[in-house]
Each structure stands twice: as structure tokens, then as C-alpha cells.
Amino acid sequence: MPTTVVGSYPKFEVAKEALRRYRKGDIGEEELDKAIMEATKLVVKDYLNAGIDIISDGEQRREDMAVFFAERLEGFRISGWVRVFDNIYFRKPVVIGEVKFKRPITVKDWKYALAFSKGRPVKGIITGPYTMADWSFNEYYKEREELVIDLARALHEEVKELERAGAKYIQVDEPALSTHRERQDMELAREALREVFKGINAKRIIHICYGKLERLFPDLLEFPVDQVDLEMKNSGYRLLPVLKEYSFDKELGLGVVDVHTLRVESVEEVVRGIKMALEVIGPEKIYVDPDCGLKLLPREIALSKLKVMVEAVRKVRKELGSE
Ligand SMILES: [Zn+2]
């Protein structure tokens, strides 16, 4: 029952400041890299301090999980600010040509994390093709299916780069799947993942969060992944009976701390969650992590939640006689 994280960590000031200055043209890529490396070092220090087994780079360079990739793939431009909700504005990727891979996108920061990880594995993490398409304006492809598959092929190149660099765990984030409308969306996402993970030997993980996740079943069981990482705590573990109903037999990334609340869970509360999951699935198939990325939490809260999570897992392991 290893502990892990979904991916993002609160941004350290050194990264925020460097990104601001980089956008304004005050500093170049080299100086930005130095700051990101510094921030990543701080992220990893927190992870090690908390006792996380499989870490991430904390995504200190990523300002938005779709725009970040769109800016680095061929075929996109980025829109101006679009109002999506009351006072919430986003920039959105716009597809204006054939989507293609250019050069490695996440490998540099993955390597920074590995350099500080004291031997712990670092997950490679990318935004998935379905979500990239869903969160973009498409002004080029006639069929959305073609866009998703081209995105998948481009992202496959990134996954290959991560594997070549040594990544043993590769996670594709597909939060948009939780709001999918039709059965065909699930089929499309599955086909796209097949492309993304074609010939990959690393552990293949998909992360999905929030919304009516029970609607993903049973189709999700046919996805070409080894592990499904799901938000569970926020929705009161109500997915567990669904997993039981469908005899879920993949590995489960079990979200046990809520990233949408500042309240830090108690150890006992997290232990209870893990035990509920153990009634449905064996400990050898469970990876314990937060519901989602931690980027919106204050760093102290994020760190406290991770510490509680690790303590809870140690407690359960002890009871199971494995620590
Ligand atoms: Zn998420």
C-alpha cells in the first residue's frame, strides 16, 4: 500500500516570481529553469519530510494543465481571457492546425525531482488527450475524434520520452472525463489512451476526479491502464460499492484527503477511509493519495494533509502486519 500524490503542489514563491518575470520577458529560459529547479527541490523536500513513497515534481512550471501542454505542442494558439463563470477567467487553447509533438514537455522538471528524490520514484504526469480536446476551442479538425487521436499520438511521444528518461509510473490526467456526456466519449477516451500508452512498459495510470464518477463504470474497466486513480474522500467514498459491484480488478489510486477543504483530516478519519476500501480491494492493489492535485491549498495545509495521510497508512500497515 504505497503512498503517492496526484501531481501538483502549491507553488513556491520562487517559481511564481520567475514565471511572472518570464512572461514579461524580463528573464530567459535559463533563469526560469533555475527557479523551477529550486522550487522543485522544495516540493521534493516536503514530500520526503511527509514520507511519500512515489512522488511527483509538483508541477511548479505549469500554470494551467491544458494551456501548459498546448503552448508546447504544434497546432495550438492560446486565446485571450475567456469568461467561464461569474468572475472566473481562463485562457483557452485554440486548435488551429494539425496537432504534433515538438519536443519534450515535462521531462526536464521530472528530472529535477528525481535528482532530489533520494531514490524514490517520480511519477511522470501529463494532461490526457480527451481533456486537452475538451478544454480547447477546435478551429481546425472537422471531427473531434480526429483531434483527440492526434493529441493522443503527440502525447504518446511525451510518454515515450518520460519512459526513456526512466519513469516507472506514468499518469494521464483526464478530469474532463467526469463530465462526459455520451457512451462514445468513453470509447473515444479509451482509444486515445491506447495510443498514448502503446508499447509502454511503465505502470499506466489514469487520474479522474469530481463529478458523477459512477457514470464511468463499467466502461472504465476496459481502459488500457494498470491503475485508476480516483477522488474518493470528497464524495464520501460512495464509489466503493460501485467498484465492488463491477468486481474492479485494477490497481486503485485511493483519494483519502479532500483538496477542496482547508480542514486537515484526522489520522483516524483517513484510517477509516482506507479500511472501507480494504473491504472492497486488497492492500496489494491500493495506492493511497490525496483526491487530486494540491496546488490550490496553502502549502502548510497541503503538507499537513500529506503527513496525516502517511501516518494513517503506517497505522493500517501495522495492523495488517506489514510494517
Ligand atoms: Zn484531479
PDB file of C-alpha atoms and ligand atoms in Angstrom:
ATOM      1  CA  MET A   1       0.000   0.000   0.000  1.00  0.00           C
ATOM      2  CA  PRO A   2       2.377   2.743  -1.197  1.00  0.00           C
ATOM      3  CA  THR A   3       1.608   6.401  -0.625  1.00  0.00           C
ATOM      4  CA  THR A   4       1.725   8.793  -3.541  1.00  0.00           C
ATOM      5  CA  VAL A   5       0.438  12.140  -4.817  1.00  0.00           C
ATOM      6  CA  VAL A   6      -1.739  13.085  -7.764  1.00  0.00           C
ATOM      7  CA  GLY A   7       0.685  15.684  -9.048  1.00  0.00           C
ATOM      8  CA  SER A   8       0.534  19.401  -8.364  1.00  0.00           C
ATOM      9  CA  TYR A   9       1.838  21.026  -5.193  1.00  0.00           C
ATOM     10  CA  PRO A  10       1.293  24.624  -4.004  1.00  0.00           C
ATOM     11  CA  LYS A  11       3.571  26.931  -5.995  1.00  0.00           C
ATOM     12  CA  PHE A  12       6.590  28.238  -4.186  1.00  0.00           C
ATOM     13  CA  GLU A  13       7.238  31.958  -4.449  1.00  0.00           C
ATOM     14  CA  VAL A  14      10.481  31.419  -6.350  1.00  0.00           C
ATOM     15  CA  ALA A  15       8.520  29.666  -9.149  1.00  0.00           C
ATOM     16  CA  LYS A  16       5.667  32.206  -9.150  1.00  0.00           C
ATOM     17  CA  GLU A  17       8.030  35.140  -9.364  1.00  0.00           C
ATOM     18  CA  ALA A  18      10.132  33.557 -12.114  1.00  0.00           C
ATOM     19  CA  LEU A  19       7.051  32.673 -14.190  1.00  0.00           C
ATOM     20  CA  ARG A  20       5.803  36.259 -13.856  1.00  0.00           C
ATOM     21  CA  ARG A  21       9.123  37.663 -14.974  1.00  0.00           C
ATOM     22  CA  TYR A  22       9.469  35.125 -17.772  1.00  0.00           C
ATOM     23  CA  ARG A  23       6.033  36.078 -19.154  1.00  0.00           C
ATOM     24  CA  LYS A  24       7.021  39.735 -19.123  1.00  0.00           C
ATOM     25  CA  GLY A  25      10.250  38.939 -20.922  1.00  0.00           C
ATOM     26  CA  ASP A  26      12.436  40.042 -18.014  1.00  0.00           C
ATOM     27  CA  ILE A  27      14.228  36.720 -17.768  1.00  0.00           C
ATOM     28  CA  GLY A  28      15.085  33.982 -20.244  1.00  0.00           C
ATOM     29  CA  GLU A  29      14.546  30.253 -20.187  1.00  0.00           C
ATOM     30  CA  GLU A  30      17.794  29.520 -18.400  1.00  0.00           C
ATOM     31  CA  GLU A  31      16.908  31.692 -15.444  1.00  0.00           C
ATOM     32  CA  LEU A  32      13.370  30.302 -15.372  1.00  0.00           C
ATOM     33  CA  ASP A  33      14.790  26.766 -15.309  1.00  0.00           C
ATOM     34  CA  LYS A  34      16.978  27.639 -12.351  1.00  0.00           C
ATOM     35  CA  ALA A  35      13.993  28.941 -10.397  1.00  0.00           C
ATOM     36  CA  ILE A  36      11.835  25.932 -11.297  1.00  0.00           C
ATOM     37  CA  MET A  37      14.601  23.611 -10.195  1.00  0.00           C
ATOM     38  CA  GLU A  38      14.843  25.485  -6.891  1.00  0.00           C
ATOM     39  CA  ALA A  39      11.058  25.275  -6.387  1.00  0.00           C
ATOM     40  CA  THR A  40      11.017  21.577  -7.315  1.00  0.00           C
ATOM     41  CA  LYS A  41      13.711  20.936  -4.728  1.00  0.00           C
ATOM     42  CA  LEU A  42      11.452  22.498  -2.081  1.00  0.00           C
ATOM     43  CA  VAL A  43       8.495  20.389  -3.220  1.00  0.00           C
ATOM     44  CA  VAL A  44      10.507  17.184  -3.002  1.00  0.00           C
ATOM     45  CA  LYS A  45      11.802  18.182   0.420  1.00  0.00           C
ATOM     46  CA  ASP A  46       8.198  18.435   1.649  1.00  0.00           C
ATOM     47  CA  TYR A  47       7.295  15.078   0.110  1.00  0.00           C
ATOM     48  CA  LEU A  48      10.271  13.375   1.750  1.00  0.00           C
ATOM     49  CA  ASN A  49       9.500  15.117   5.015  1.00  0.00           C
ATOM     50  CA  ALA A  50       5.932  13.790   4.850  1.00  0.00           C
ATOM     51  CA  GLY A  51       7.179  10.327   3.896  1.00  0.00           C
ATOM     52  CA  ILE A  52       5.567   9.930   0.462  1.00  0.00           C
ATOM     53  CA  ASP A  53       6.753   6.791  -1.376  1.00  0.00           C
ATOM     54  CA  ILE A  54       6.102   7.740  -5.002  1.00  0.00           C
ATOM     55  CA  ILE A  55       6.468  11.462  -5.597  1.00  0.00           C
ATOM     56  CA  SER A  56       5.882  13.998  -8.393  1.00  0.00           C
ATOM     57  CA  ASP A  57       7.733  17.133  -9.455  1.00  0.00           C
ATOM     58  CA  GLY A  58       4.902  19.283  -8.041  1.00  0.00           C
ATOM     59  CA  GLU A  59       4.216  20.904 -11.436  1.00  0.00           C
ATOM     60  CA  GLN A  60       5.857  24.186 -10.451  1.00  0.00           C
ATOM     61  CA  ARG A  61       6.186  25.305 -14.084  1.00  0.00           C
ATOM     62  CA  ARG A  62       2.557  24.555 -15.031  1.00  0.00           C
ATOM     63  CA  GLU A  63       0.176  27.480 -14.740  1.00  0.00           C
ATOM     64  CA  ASP A  64      -2.787  25.689 -16.286  1.00  0.00           C
ATOM     65  CA  MET A  65      -2.900  21.997 -17.054  1.00  0.00           C
ATOM     66  CA  ALA A  66      -4.230  22.392 -20.606  1.00  0.00           C
ATOM     67  CA  VAL A  67      -2.539  25.643 -21.674  1.00  0.00           C
ATOM     68  CA  PHE A  68       0.831  24.349 -20.479  1.00  0.00           C
ATOM     69  CA  PHE A  69       0.764  21.458 -22.965  1.00  0.00           C
ATOM     70  CA  ALA A  70      -0.948  23.418 -25.745  1.00  0.00           C
ATOM     71  CA  GLU A  71       1.814  26.028 -25.661  1.00  0.00           C
ATOM     72  CA  ARG A  72       4.368  23.300 -26.215  1.00  0.00           C
ATOM     73  CA  LEU A  73       2.653  21.271 -28.944  1.00  0.00           C
ATOM     74  CA  GLU A  74       2.324  22.183 -32.602  1.00  0.00           C
ATOM     75  CA  GLY A  75      -1.139  23.195 -33.837  1.00  0.00           C
ATOM     76  CA  PHE A  76      -2.273  25.456 -30.996  1.00  0.00           C
ATOM     77  CA  ARG A  77      -2.544  29.105 -30.196  1.00  0.00           C
ATOM     78  CA  ILE A  78      -3.761  30.393 -26.846  1.00  0.00           C
ATOM     79  CA  SER A  79      -6.895  32.539 -26.631  1.00  0.00           C
ATOM     80  CA  GLY A  80      -7.250  35.778 -24.748  1.00  0.00           C
ATOM     81  CA  TRP A  81      -9.025  35.666 -21.411  1.00  0.00           C
ATOM     82  CA  VAL A  82     -12.388  33.908 -21.649  1.00  0.00           C
ATOM     83  CA  ARG A  83     -15.050  34.293 -19.021  1.00  0.00           C
ATOM     84  CA  VAL A  84     -16.195  30.856 -17.905  1.00  0.00           C
ATOM     85  CA  PHE A  85     -18.058  31.639 -14.732  1.00  0.00           C
ATOM     86  CA  ASP A  86     -19.051  34.864 -12.953  1.00  0.00           C
ATOM     87  CA  ASN A  87     -15.674  36.389 -12.268  1.00  0.00           C
ATOM     88  CA  ILE A  88     -13.527  33.468 -13.294  1.00  0.00           C
ATOM     89  CA  TYR A  89     -11.491  33.997 -16.445  1.00  0.00           C
ATOM     90  CA  PHE A  90      -9.351  31.457 -18.259  1.00  0.00           C
ATOM     91  CA  ARG A  91      -7.157  31.431 -21.279  1.00  0.00           C
ATOM     92  CA  LYS A  92      -8.074  28.532 -23.506  1.00  0.00           C
ATOM     93  CA  PRO A  93      -6.058  26.595 -26.075  1.00  0.00           C
ATOM     94  CA  VAL A  94      -7.281  27.036 -29.646  1.00  0.00           C
ATOM     95  CA  VAL A  95      -6.543  24.309 -32.184  1.00  0.00           C
ATOM     96  CA  ILE A  96      -5.502  25.999 -35.425  1.00  0.00           C
ATOM     97  CA  GLY A  97      -3.580  23.251 -37.206  1.00  0.00           C
ATOM     98  CA  GLU A  98      -2.541  19.638 -37.098  1.00  0.00           C
ATOM     99  CA  VAL A  99      -1.521  18.739 -33.550  1.00  0.00           C
ATOM    100  CA  LYS A 100       2.007  17.358 -33.344  1.00  0.00           C
ATOM    101  CA  PHE A 101       4.692  16.723 -30.789  1.00  0.00           C
ATOM    102  CA  LYS A 102       7.632  19.132 -30.933  1.00  0.00           C
ATOM    103  CA  ARG A 103       9.999  18.433 -28.063  1.00  0.00           C
ATOM    104  CA  PRO A 104       9.865  17.031 -24.526  1.00  0.00           C
ATOM    105  CA  ILE A 105       7.470  18.991 -22.338  1.00  0.00           C
ATOM    106  CA  THR A 106       7.692  17.614 -18.808  1.00  0.00           C
ATOM    107  CA  VAL A 107      10.930  15.639 -18.803  1.00  0.00           C
ATOM    108  CA  LYS A 108      13.165  18.443 -17.569  1.00  0.00           C
ATOM    109  CA  ASP A 109      11.148  19.045 -14.396  1.00  0.00           C
ATOM    110  CA  TRP A 110      10.690  15.305 -13.867  1.00  0.00           C
ATOM    111  CA  LYS A 111      14.481  15.005 -13.866  1.00  0.00           C
ATOM    112  CA  TYR A 112      14.845  17.866 -11.372  1.00  0.00           C
ATOM    113  CA  ALA A 113      12.555  15.996  -8.983  1.00  0.00           C
ATOM    114  CA  LEU A 114      14.418  12.725  -9.467  1.00  0.00           C
ATOM    115  CA  ALA A 115      17.714  14.433  -8.678  1.00  0.00           C
ATOM    116  CA  PHE A 116      16.415  15.391  -5.215  1.00  0.00           C
ATOM    117  CA  SER A 117      14.255  12.332  -4.544  1.00  0.00           C
ATOM    118  CA  LYS A 118      16.878  10.219  -2.719  1.00  0.00           C
ATOM    119  CA  GLY A 119      15.959   7.208  -4.795  1.00  0.00           C
ATOM    120  CA  ARG A 120      12.188   7.467  -4.573  1.00  0.00           C
ATOM    121  CA  PRO A 121      10.378   7.012  -7.871  1.00  0.00           C
ATOM    122  CA  VAL A 122       8.937  10.110  -9.543  1.00  0.00           C
ATOM    123  CA  LYS A 123       5.680   9.792 -11.462  1.00  0.00           C
ATOM    124  CA  GLY A 124       5.597  11.224 -14.959  1.00  0.00           C
ATOM    125  CA  ILE A 125       2.336  13.151 -15.327  1.00  0.00           C
ATOM    126  CA  ILE A 126       0.622  14.556 -18.379  1.00  0.00           C
ATOM    127  CA  THR A 127      -2.786  16.011 -19.206  1.00  0.00           C
ATOM    128  CA  GLY A 128      -4.724  13.498 -21.278  1.00  0.00           C
ATOM    129  CA  PRO A 129      -5.886  13.835 -24.888  1.00  0.00           C
ATOM    130  CA  TYR A 130      -9.588  13.763 -24.051  1.00  0.00           C
ATOM    131  CA  THR A 131      -9.249  16.583 -21.538  1.00  0.00           C
ATOM    132  CA  MET A 132      -6.942  18.607 -23.811  1.00  0.00           C
ATOM    133  CA  ALA A 133      -9.567  18.430 -26.578  1.00  0.00           C
ATOM    134  CA  ASP A 134     -12.462  19.109 -24.232  1.00  0.00           C
ATOM    135  CA  TRP A 135     -10.850  22.221 -22.812  1.00  0.00           C
ATOM    136  CA  SER A 136      -9.818  23.671 -26.183  1.00  0.00           C
ATOM    137  CA  PHE A 137     -11.631  25.528 -28.959  1.00  0.00           C
ATOM    138  CA  ASN A 138     -11.345  23.443 -32.106  1.00  0.00           C
ATOM    139  CA  GLU A 139     -10.986  25.609 -35.222  1.00  0.00           C
ATOM    140  CA  TYR A 140      -9.210  23.081 -37.389  1.00  0.00           C
ATOM    141  CA  TYR A 141     -10.435  19.488 -37.194  1.00  0.00           C
ATOM    142  CA  LYS A 142     -13.759  18.565 -38.764  1.00  0.00           C
ATOM    143  CA  GLU A 143     -14.276  15.730 -36.302  1.00  0.00           C
ATOM    144  CA  ARG A 144     -13.483  15.935 -32.632  1.00  0.00           C
ATOM    145  CA  GLU A 145     -12.404  12.260 -32.781  1.00  0.00           C
ATOM    146  CA  GLU A 146      -9.545  13.151 -35.120  1.00  0.00           C
ATOM    147  CA  LEU A 147      -8.370  15.873 -32.788  1.00  0.00           C
ATOM    148  CA  VAL A 148      -8.396  13.554 -29.775  1.00  0.00           C
ATOM    149  CA  ILE A 149      -6.467  10.845 -31.611  1.00  0.00           C
ATOM    150  CA  ASP A 150      -3.863  13.306 -32.935  1.00  0.00           C
ATOM    151  CA  LEU A 151      -3.473  14.639 -29.411  1.00  0.00           C
ATOM    152  CA  ALA A 152      -3.027  11.080 -28.184  1.00  0.00           C
ATOM    153  CA  ARG A 153      -0.310  10.428 -30.760  1.00  0.00           C
ATOM    154  CA  ALA A 154       1.510  13.621 -29.832  1.00  0.00           C
ATOM    155  CA  LEU A 155       1.263  12.850 -26.123  1.00  0.00           C
ATOM    156  CA  HIS A 156       2.477   9.309 -26.784  1.00  0.00           C
ATOM    157  CA  GLU A 157       5.785  10.872 -27.846  1.00  0.00           C
ATOM    158  CA  GLU A 158       5.948  12.659 -24.497  1.00  0.00           C
ATOM    159  CA  VAL A 159       5.222   9.438 -22.630  1.00  0.00           C
ATOM    160  CA  LYS A 160       7.990   7.696 -24.584  1.00  0.00           C
ATOM    161  CA  GLU A 161      10.387  10.474 -23.583  1.00  0.00           C
ATOM    162  CA  LEU A 162       9.423  10.056 -19.930  1.00  0.00           C
ATOM    163  CA  GLU A 163       9.923   6.320 -20.121  1.00  0.00           C
ATOM    164  CA  ARG A 164      13.265   6.767 -21.854  1.00  0.00           C
ATOM    165  CA  ALA A 165      14.317   9.094 -19.030  1.00  0.00           C
ATOM    166  CA  GLY A 166      13.485   6.288 -16.585  1.00  0.00           C
ATOM    167  CA  ALA A 167       9.918   6.933 -15.403  1.00  0.00           C
ATOM    168  CA  LYS A 168       8.388   3.758 -13.969  1.00  0.00           C
ATOM    169  CA  TYR A 169       4.984   5.334 -13.321  1.00  0.00           C
ATOM    170  CA  ILE A 170       3.152   7.390 -15.909  1.00  0.00           C
ATOM    171  CA  GLN A 171      -0.129   9.079 -15.107  1.00  0.00           C
ATOM    172  CA  VAL A 172      -2.540  10.621 -17.567  1.00  0.00           C
ATOM    173  CA  ASP A 173      -4.896  13.176 -16.041  1.00  0.00           C
ATOM    174  CA  GLU A 174      -8.385  13.094 -17.538  1.00  0.00           C
ATOM    175  CA  PRO A 175     -10.568  15.240 -15.265  1.00  0.00           C
ATOM    176  CA  ALA A 176     -12.821  16.173 -18.201  1.00  0.00           C
ATOM    177  CA  LEU A 177     -13.989  12.568 -18.397  1.00  0.00           C
ATOM    178  CA  SER A 178     -16.034  13.079 -15.253  1.00  0.00           C
ATOM    179  CA  THR A 179     -18.333  15.385 -17.221  1.00  0.00           C
ATOM    180  CA  HIS A 180     -18.512  13.205 -20.351  1.00  0.00           C
ATOM    181  CA  ARG A 181     -21.901  13.205 -21.993  1.00  0.00           C
ATOM    182  CA  GLU A 182     -22.141  10.073 -24.098  1.00  0.00           C
ATOM    183  CA  ARG A 183     -21.005   6.487 -24.036  1.00  0.00           C
ATOM    184  CA  GLN A 184     -18.993   7.262 -27.192  1.00  0.00           C
ATOM    185  CA  ASP A 185     -16.891   9.660 -25.169  1.00  0.00           C
ATOM    186  CA  MET A 186     -15.701   6.782 -23.039  1.00  0.00           C
ATOM    187  CA  GLU A 187     -14.905   4.754 -26.168  1.00  0.00           C
ATOM    188  CA  LEU A 188     -13.016   7.688 -27.630  1.00  0.00           C
ATOM    189  CA  ALA A 189     -11.052   8.244 -24.434  1.00  0.00           C
ATOM    190  CA  ARG A 190     -10.206   4.544 -24.297  1.00  0.00           C
ATOM    191  CA  GLU A 191      -8.953   4.524 -27.889  1.00  0.00           C
ATOM    192  CA  ALA A 192      -6.920   7.645 -27.208  1.00  0.00           C
ATOM    193  CA  LEU A 193      -5.320   6.048 -24.151  1.00  0.00           C
ATOM    194  CA  ARG A 194      -4.438   3.023 -26.236  1.00  0.00           C
ATOM    195  CA  GLU A 195      -2.431   5.370 -28.473  1.00  0.00           C
ATOM    196  CA  VAL A 196      -0.872   7.210 -25.550  1.00  0.00           C
ATOM    197  CA  PHE A 197       0.343   4.015 -23.876  1.00  0.00           C
ATOM    198  CA  LYS A 198       1.198   1.995 -26.993  1.00  0.00           C
ATOM    199  CA  GLY A 199       4.278  -0.132 -26.258  1.00  0.00           C
ATOM    200  CA  ILE A 200       4.857   1.482 -22.856  1.00  0.00           C
ATOM    201  CA  ASN A 201       6.152  -0.757 -20.058  1.00  0.00           C
ATOM    202  CA  ALA A 202       5.903   1.747 -17.208  1.00  0.00           C
ATOM    203  CA  LYS A 203       2.921   1.473 -14.896  1.00  0.00           C
ATOM    204  CA  ARG A 204      -0.006   3.102 -16.712  1.00  0.00           C
ATOM    205  CA  ILE A 205      -2.245   5.253 -14.555  1.00  0.00           C
ATOM    206  CA  ILE A 206      -5.315   7.367 -15.250  1.00  0.00           C
ATOM    207  CA  HIS A 207      -6.477  10.035 -12.797  1.00  0.00           C
ATOM    208  CA  ILE A 208     -10.099  11.210 -12.852  1.00  0.00           C
ATOM    209  CA  CYS A 209     -11.810  13.418 -10.288  1.00  0.00           C
ATOM    210  CA  TYR A 210     -15.078  15.092  -9.287  1.00  0.00           C
ATOM    211  CA  GLY A 211     -18.481  14.833 -10.869  1.00  0.00           C
ATOM    212  CA  LYS A 212     -20.558  11.720 -11.268  1.00  0.00           C
ATOM    213  CA  LEU A 213     -17.717   9.232 -11.400  1.00  0.00           C
ATOM    214  CA  GLU A 214     -20.072   6.255 -11.109  1.00  0.00           C
ATOM    215  CA  ARG A 215     -21.109   7.001 -14.690  1.00  0.00           C
ATOM    216  CA  LEU A 216     -17.616   5.930 -15.793  1.00  0.00           C
ATOM    217  CA  PHE A 217     -18.493   2.338 -14.959  1.00  0.00           C
ATOM    218  CA  PRO A 218     -18.375  -0.273 -16.320  1.00  0.00           C
ATOM    219  CA  ASP A 219     -16.609   1.248 -19.372  1.00  0.00           C
ATOM    220  CA  LEU A 220     -13.633   2.326 -17.281  1.00  0.00           C
ATOM    221  CA  LEU A 221     -12.801  -1.320 -16.601  1.00  0.00           C
ATOM    222  CA  GLU A 222     -11.892  -1.721 -20.289  1.00  0.00           C
ATOM    223  CA  PHE A 223      -9.365   1.110 -20.285  1.00  0.00           C
ATOM    224  CA  PRO A 224      -5.785   0.075 -21.121  1.00  0.00           C
ATOM    225  CA  VAL A 225      -4.347   1.105 -17.738  1.00  0.00           C
ATOM    226  CA  ASP A 226      -2.913  -0.701 -14.729  1.00  0.00           C
ATOM    227  CA  GLN A 227      -4.206   1.757 -12.194  1.00  0.00           C
ATOM    228  CA  VAL A 228      -7.232   4.008 -11.869  1.00  0.00           C
ATOM    229  CA  ASP A 229      -6.702   6.925  -9.521  1.00  0.00           C
ATOM    230  CA  LEU A 230      -9.952   8.377  -8.211  1.00  0.00           C
ATOM    231  CA  GLU A 231     -11.099  11.158  -5.936  1.00  0.00           C
ATOM    232  CA  MET A 232     -12.971   9.401  -3.132  1.00  0.00           C
ATOM    233  CA  LYS A 233     -12.832  11.426   0.055  1.00  0.00           C
ATOM    234  CA  ASN A 234     -14.726  14.453  -1.276  1.00  0.00           C
ATOM    235  CA  SER A 235     -17.617  12.259  -2.364  1.00  0.00           C
ATOM    236  CA  GLY A 236     -17.658  10.247   0.855  1.00  0.00           C
ATOM    237  CA  TYR A 237     -16.228   7.053  -0.694  1.00  0.00           C
ATOM    238  CA  ARG A 238     -19.554   6.456  -2.399  1.00  0.00           C
ATOM    239  CA  LEU A 239     -17.713   4.907  -5.353  1.00  0.00           C
ATOM    240  CA  LEU A 240     -16.508   1.944  -3.327  1.00  0.00           C
ATOM    241  CA  PRO A 241     -19.789  -0.002  -3.636  1.00  0.00           C
ATOM    242  CA  VAL A 242     -19.657   0.687  -7.389  1.00  0.00           C
ATOM    243  CA  LEU A 243     -16.175  -0.834  -7.585  1.00  0.00           C
ATOM    244  CA  LYS A 244     -17.461  -3.830  -5.679  1.00  0.00           C
ATOM    245  CA  GLU A 245     -20.483  -4.201  -7.904  1.00  0.00           C
ATOM    246  CA  TYR A 246     -18.280  -4.374 -11.009  1.00  0.00           C
ATOM    247  CA  SER A 247     -15.558  -6.568  -9.423  1.00  0.00           C
ATOM    248  CA  PHE A 248     -12.980  -3.862 -10.055  1.00  0.00           C
ATOM    249  CA  ASP A 249      -9.658  -5.669 -10.507  1.00  0.00           C
ATOM    250  CA  LYS A 250      -7.188  -2.957 -11.480  1.00  0.00           C
ATOM    251  CA  GLU A 251      -4.982  -1.159  -9.001  1.00  0.00           C
ATOM    252  CA  LEU A 252      -6.765   1.674  -7.268  1.00  0.00           C
ATOM    253  CA  GLY A 253      -5.351   5.107  -6.531  1.00  0.00           C
ATOM    254  CA  LEU A 254      -7.419   5.918  -3.466  1.00  0.00           C
ATOM    255  CA  GLY A 255      -8.024   9.592  -2.713  1.00  0.00           C
ATOM    256  CA  VAL A 256      -8.233   9.890   1.063  1.00  0.00           C
ATOM    257  CA  VAL A 257      -7.789  13.607   1.745  1.00  0.00           C
ATOM    258  CA  ASP A 258     -10.049  16.328   0.374  1.00  0.00           C
ATOM    259  CA  VAL A 259      -8.141  19.022  -1.513  1.00  0.00           C
ATOM    260  CA  HIS A 260     -11.193  21.306  -1.571  1.00  0.00           C
ATOM    261  CA  THR A 261     -11.203  22.000   2.154  1.00  0.00           C
ATOM    262  CA  LEU A 262      -8.686  23.672   4.400  1.00  0.00           C
ATOM    263  CA  ARG A 263      -9.635  21.397   7.266  1.00  0.00           C
ATOM    264  CA  VAL A 264      -6.906  18.844   7.845  1.00  0.00           C
ATOM    265  CA  GLU A 265      -8.358  15.370   8.265  1.00  0.00           C
ATOM    266  CA  SER A 266      -7.596  13.395  11.409  1.00  0.00           C
ATOM    267  CA  VAL A 267      -5.481  10.268  11.193  1.00  0.00           C
ATOM    268  CA  GLU A 268      -8.440   8.203  12.388  1.00  0.00           C
ATOM    269  CA  GLU A 269     -10.653   9.626   9.660  1.00  0.00           C
ATOM    270  CA  VAL A 270      -8.150   8.639   6.968  1.00  0.00           C
ATOM    271  CA  VAL A 271      -7.675   5.205   8.555  1.00  0.00           C
ATOM    272  CA  ARG A 272     -11.451   4.712   8.339  1.00  0.00           C
ATOM    273  CA  GLY A 273     -11.402   5.569   4.640  1.00  0.00           C
ATOM    274  CA  ILE A 274      -8.591   3.159   3.891  1.00  0.00           C
ATOM    275  CA  LYS A 275     -10.348   0.406   5.807  1.00  0.00           C
ATOM    276  CA  MET A 276     -13.531   0.946   3.834  1.00  0.00           C
ATOM    277  CA  ALA A 277     -11.529   0.472   0.652  1.00  0.00           C
ATOM    278  CA  LEU A 278      -9.867  -2.646   2.059  1.00  0.00           C
ATOM    279  CA  GLU A 279     -13.276  -4.243   2.281  1.00  0.00           C
ATOM    280  CA  VAL A 280     -13.540  -3.983  -1.485  1.00  0.00           C
ATOM    281  CA  ILE A 281      -9.985  -4.389  -2.721  1.00  0.00           C
ATOM    282  CA  GLY A 282      -6.765  -5.995  -1.450  1.00  0.00           C
ATOM    283  CA  PRO A 283      -3.978  -3.891   0.102  1.00  0.00           C
ATOM    284  CA  GLU A 284      -1.546  -5.010  -2.612  1.00  0.00           C
ATOM    285  CA  LYS A 285      -3.696  -3.158  -5.140  1.00  0.00           C
ATOM    286  CA  ILE A 286      -4.177   0.086  -3.253  1.00  0.00           C
ATOM    287  CA  TYR A 287      -2.090   3.243  -3.656  1.00  0.00           C
ATOM    288  CA  VAL A 288      -3.065   5.918  -1.159  1.00  0.00           C
ATOM    289  CA  ASP A 289      -3.049   9.553  -2.229  1.00  0.00           C
ATOM    290  CA  PRO A 290      -4.988  12.843  -1.984  1.00  0.00           C
ATOM    291  CA  ASP A 291      -8.176  13.273  -4.045  1.00  0.00           C
ATOM    292  CA  CYS A 292      -6.468  15.500  -6.589  1.00  0.00           C
ATOM    293  CA  GLY A 293      -3.551  17.904  -7.040  1.00  0.00           C
ATOM    294  CA  LEU A 294      -2.716  20.065  -4.025  1.00  0.00           C
ATOM    295  CA  LYS A 295      -1.994  23.298  -5.892  1.00  0.00           C
ATOM    296  CA  LEU A 296      -4.928  25.310  -4.525  1.00  0.00           C
ATOM    297  CA  LEU A 297      -4.124  24.675  -0.871  1.00  0.00           C
ATOM    298  CA  PRO A 298      -1.781  26.762   1.244  1.00  0.00           C
ATOM    299  CA  ARG A 299       1.492  24.886   1.479  1.00  0.00           C
ATOM    300  CA  GLU A 300       1.269  24.304   5.255  1.00  0.00           C
ATOM    301  CA  ILE A 301      -2.154  22.692   4.871  1.00  0.00           C
ATOM    302  CA  ALA A 302      -1.022  20.574   1.931  1.00  0.00           C
ATOM    303  CA  LEU A 303       1.971  19.349   3.898  1.00  0.00           C
ATOM    304  CA  SER A 304      -0.150  18.605   6.989  1.00  0.00           C
ATOM    305  CA  LYS A 305      -2.613  16.611   4.917  1.00  0.00           C
ATOM    306  CA  LEU A 306       0.211  14.541   3.434  1.00  0.00           C
ATOM    307  CA  LYS A 307       1.668  13.878   6.865  1.00  0.00           C
ATOM    308  CA  VAL A 308      -1.700  12.727   8.212  1.00  0.00           C
ATOM    309  CA  MET A 309      -2.143  10.514   5.170  1.00  0.00           C
ATOM    310  CA  VAL A 310       1.231   8.817   5.648  1.00  0.00           C
ATOM    311  CA  GLU A 311       0.638   8.336   9.344  1.00  0.00           C
ATOM    312  CA  ALA A 312      -2.732   6.723   8.637  1.00  0.00           C
ATOM    313  CA  VAL A 313      -1.223   4.359   6.077  1.00  0.00           C
ATOM    314  CA  ARG A 314       1.525   3.347   8.522  1.00  0.00           C
ATOM    315  CA  LYS A 315      -1.104   2.614  11.122  1.00  0.00           C
ATOM    316  CA  VAL A 316      -3.092   0.423   8.769  1.00  0.00           C
ATOM    317  CA  ARG A 317       0.031  -1.342   7.532  1.00  0.00           C
ATOM    318  CA  LYS A 318       0.957  -2.123  11.118  1.00  0.00           C
ATOM    319  CA  GLU A 319      -2.462  -3.588  11.770  1.00  0.00           C
ATOM    320  CA  LEU A 320      -2.108  -5.689   8.623  1.00  0.00           C
ATOM    321  CA  GLY A 321       1.273  -6.813   9.892  1.00  0.00           C
ATOM    322  CA  SER A 322       3.269  -5.400   7.019  1.00  0.00           C
ATOM    323  CA  GLU A 323       5.214  -2.675   8.814  1.00  0.00           C
TER     324      GLU A 323
HETATM  325 ZN    ZN B   1      -7.886  15.706 -10.190  1.00  0.00          ZN
END
